[in-house]
Coordinates of C-alpha atoms in Angstrom, one line a residue:
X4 CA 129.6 29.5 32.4
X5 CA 132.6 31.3 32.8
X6 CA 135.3 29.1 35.0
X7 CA 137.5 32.5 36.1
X8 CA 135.9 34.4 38.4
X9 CA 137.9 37.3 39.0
X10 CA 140.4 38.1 35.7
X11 CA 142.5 40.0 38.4
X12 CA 143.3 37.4 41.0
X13 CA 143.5 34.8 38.5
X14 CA 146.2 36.5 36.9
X15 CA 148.1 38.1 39.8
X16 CA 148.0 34.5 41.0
X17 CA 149.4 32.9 37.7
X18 CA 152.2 35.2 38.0
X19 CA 153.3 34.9 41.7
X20 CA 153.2 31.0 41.2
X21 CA 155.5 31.7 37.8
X22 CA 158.2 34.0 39.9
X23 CA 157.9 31.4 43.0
X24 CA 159.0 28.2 40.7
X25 CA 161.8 30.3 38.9
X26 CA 162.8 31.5 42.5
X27 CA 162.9 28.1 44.1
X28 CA 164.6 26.3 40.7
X29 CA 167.3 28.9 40.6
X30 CA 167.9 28.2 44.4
X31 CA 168.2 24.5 43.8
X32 CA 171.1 24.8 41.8
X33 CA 172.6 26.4 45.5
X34 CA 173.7 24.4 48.3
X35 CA 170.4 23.8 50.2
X36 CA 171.4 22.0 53.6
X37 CA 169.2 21.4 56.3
X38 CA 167.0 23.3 58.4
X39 CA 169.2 23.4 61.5
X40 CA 172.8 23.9 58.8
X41 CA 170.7 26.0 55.7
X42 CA 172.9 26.3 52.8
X43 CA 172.6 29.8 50.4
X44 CA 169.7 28.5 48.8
X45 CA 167.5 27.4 51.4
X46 CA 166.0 30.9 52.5
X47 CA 165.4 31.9 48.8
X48 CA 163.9 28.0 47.9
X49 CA 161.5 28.3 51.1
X50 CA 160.1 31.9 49.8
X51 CA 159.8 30.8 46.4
X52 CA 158.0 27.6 47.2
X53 CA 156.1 30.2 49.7
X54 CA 154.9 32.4 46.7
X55 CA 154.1 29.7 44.4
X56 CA 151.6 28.2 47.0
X57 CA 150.4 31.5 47.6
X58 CA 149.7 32.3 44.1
X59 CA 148.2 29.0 43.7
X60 CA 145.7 29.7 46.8
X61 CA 144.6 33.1 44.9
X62 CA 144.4 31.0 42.0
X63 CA 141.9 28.8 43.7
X64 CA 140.1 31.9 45.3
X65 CA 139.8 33.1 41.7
X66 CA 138.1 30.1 40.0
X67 CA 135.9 29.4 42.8
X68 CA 134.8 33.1 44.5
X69 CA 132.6 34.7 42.5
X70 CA 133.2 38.7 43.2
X71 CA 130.6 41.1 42.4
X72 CA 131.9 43.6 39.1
X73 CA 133.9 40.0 38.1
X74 CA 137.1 42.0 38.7
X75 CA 138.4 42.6 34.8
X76 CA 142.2 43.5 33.8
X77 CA 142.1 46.9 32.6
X78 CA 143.8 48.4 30.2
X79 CA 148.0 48.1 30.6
X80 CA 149.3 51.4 32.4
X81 CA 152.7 51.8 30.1
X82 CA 153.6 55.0 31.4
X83 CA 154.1 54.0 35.1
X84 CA 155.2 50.9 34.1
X85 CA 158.1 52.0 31.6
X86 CA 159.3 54.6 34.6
X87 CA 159.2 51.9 37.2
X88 CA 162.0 49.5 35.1
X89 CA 163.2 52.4 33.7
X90 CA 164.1 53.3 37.4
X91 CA 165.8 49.8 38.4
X92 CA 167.5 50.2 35.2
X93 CA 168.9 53.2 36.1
X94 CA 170.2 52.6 39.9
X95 CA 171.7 49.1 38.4
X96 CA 174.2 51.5 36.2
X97 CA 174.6 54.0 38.6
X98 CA 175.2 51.6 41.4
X99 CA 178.0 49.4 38.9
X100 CA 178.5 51.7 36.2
X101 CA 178.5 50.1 32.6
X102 CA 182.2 49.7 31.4
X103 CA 181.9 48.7 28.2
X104 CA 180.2 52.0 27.4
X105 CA 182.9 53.3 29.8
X106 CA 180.0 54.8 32.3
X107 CA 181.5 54.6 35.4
X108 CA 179.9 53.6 39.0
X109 CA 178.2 56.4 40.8
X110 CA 177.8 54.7 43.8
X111 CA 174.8 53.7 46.5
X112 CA 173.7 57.1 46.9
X113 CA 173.3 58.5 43.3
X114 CA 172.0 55.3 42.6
X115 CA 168.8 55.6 45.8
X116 CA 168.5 59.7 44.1
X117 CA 168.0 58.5 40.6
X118 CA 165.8 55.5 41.3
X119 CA 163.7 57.4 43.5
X120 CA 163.2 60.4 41.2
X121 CA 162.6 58.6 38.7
X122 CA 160.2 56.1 40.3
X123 CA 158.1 58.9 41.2
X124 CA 157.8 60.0 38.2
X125 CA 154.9 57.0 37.6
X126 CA 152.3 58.4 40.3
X127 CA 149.8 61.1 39.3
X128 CA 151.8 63.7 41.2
X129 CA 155.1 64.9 41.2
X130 CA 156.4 67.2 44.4
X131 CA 160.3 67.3 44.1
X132 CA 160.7 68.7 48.0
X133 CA 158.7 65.1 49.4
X134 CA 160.8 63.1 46.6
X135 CA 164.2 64.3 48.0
X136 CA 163.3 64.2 51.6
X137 CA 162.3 60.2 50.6
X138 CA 165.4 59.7 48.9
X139 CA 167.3 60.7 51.5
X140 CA 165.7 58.8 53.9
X141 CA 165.8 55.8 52.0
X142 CA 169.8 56.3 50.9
X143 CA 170.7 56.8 54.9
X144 CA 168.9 53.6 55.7
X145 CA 170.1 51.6 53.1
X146 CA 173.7 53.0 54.4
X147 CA 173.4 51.7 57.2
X148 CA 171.8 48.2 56.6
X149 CA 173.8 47.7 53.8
X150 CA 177.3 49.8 54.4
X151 CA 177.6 49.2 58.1
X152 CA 175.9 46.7 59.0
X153 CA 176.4 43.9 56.6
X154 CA 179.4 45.2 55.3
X155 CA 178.6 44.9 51.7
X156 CA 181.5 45.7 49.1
X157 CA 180.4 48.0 46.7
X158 CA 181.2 51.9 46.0
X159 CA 179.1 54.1 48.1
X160 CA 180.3 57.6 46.2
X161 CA 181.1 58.3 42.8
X162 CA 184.9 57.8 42.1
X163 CA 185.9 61.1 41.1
X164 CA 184.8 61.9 45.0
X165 CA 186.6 59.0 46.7
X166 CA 189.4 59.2 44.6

């Protein structure tokens, strides 16, 4: 008798609890406070103690719901998954530059173009008009959430433009 039911849930489970214990312990080392004065790290302790129990619930659901096909993990998808954190990887040293290897910062918005071309790079199909107009869209509203509205210190343009 097989005690996991679904390989899939099981696992996704095990790894939200994982990320929702290192979130809250890495928050605990912030001043929590109360919930009428929260500190910095009561919002990220609350949603890591909120994913943990989450993944713990699928966890449950996995060892006692029997699904039909018994949900197996596939094989690993490498491709998509090396352009995805090949992507994050990239806007982190467009975004901040890497000075030791004197790379300099491109800024916010060469950071949103290179992450999103290269995210989209993973799916099945590529159409470079629909990948700019998303970029775009996505490097005006993080503009204006981040820029203007909570007045976040970082470059927005690449130096050589901002002098």
């Amino acid at each position: 008798m097989k005690i996991i039911k679904s390989e899939k849930d099981f696992f996704s489970g095990l790894m939200f609890t994982v990320v929702g214990i290192a979130f809250a312990w890495g928050a605990s080392t912030y001043n929590i406070g109360t919930g009428a004065r929260m500190g910095p790290g009561y919002f990220p302790l609350m949603l890591g103690l909120l994913l943990a129990g989450l993944g713990g619930l699928i966890i449950f659901k996995a060892v006692t719901v029997r699904s039909e096909t018994g949900d197996r993990i596939g094989k690993w998808a490498w491709k998509p998954l090396g352009y995805i954190i090949g992507a994050n990887v990239l806007f982190g040293v467009l975004l901040g530059g890497l000075p030791s290897l004197k790379i300099p910062a491109m800024g916010l918005i060469a950071g949103i173009y290179g992450l999103t071309l290269v995210a989209s790079l993973a799916g099945e199909r590529f159409k470079l008009k629909e990948v700019l107009i998303l970029a775009t869209i996505l490097a005006l509203i993080s503009y204006g959430a981040f820029v203007k509205l909570l007045n976040l210190q970082f470059p927005v343009w690449p130096a050589f433009i901002t002098g």
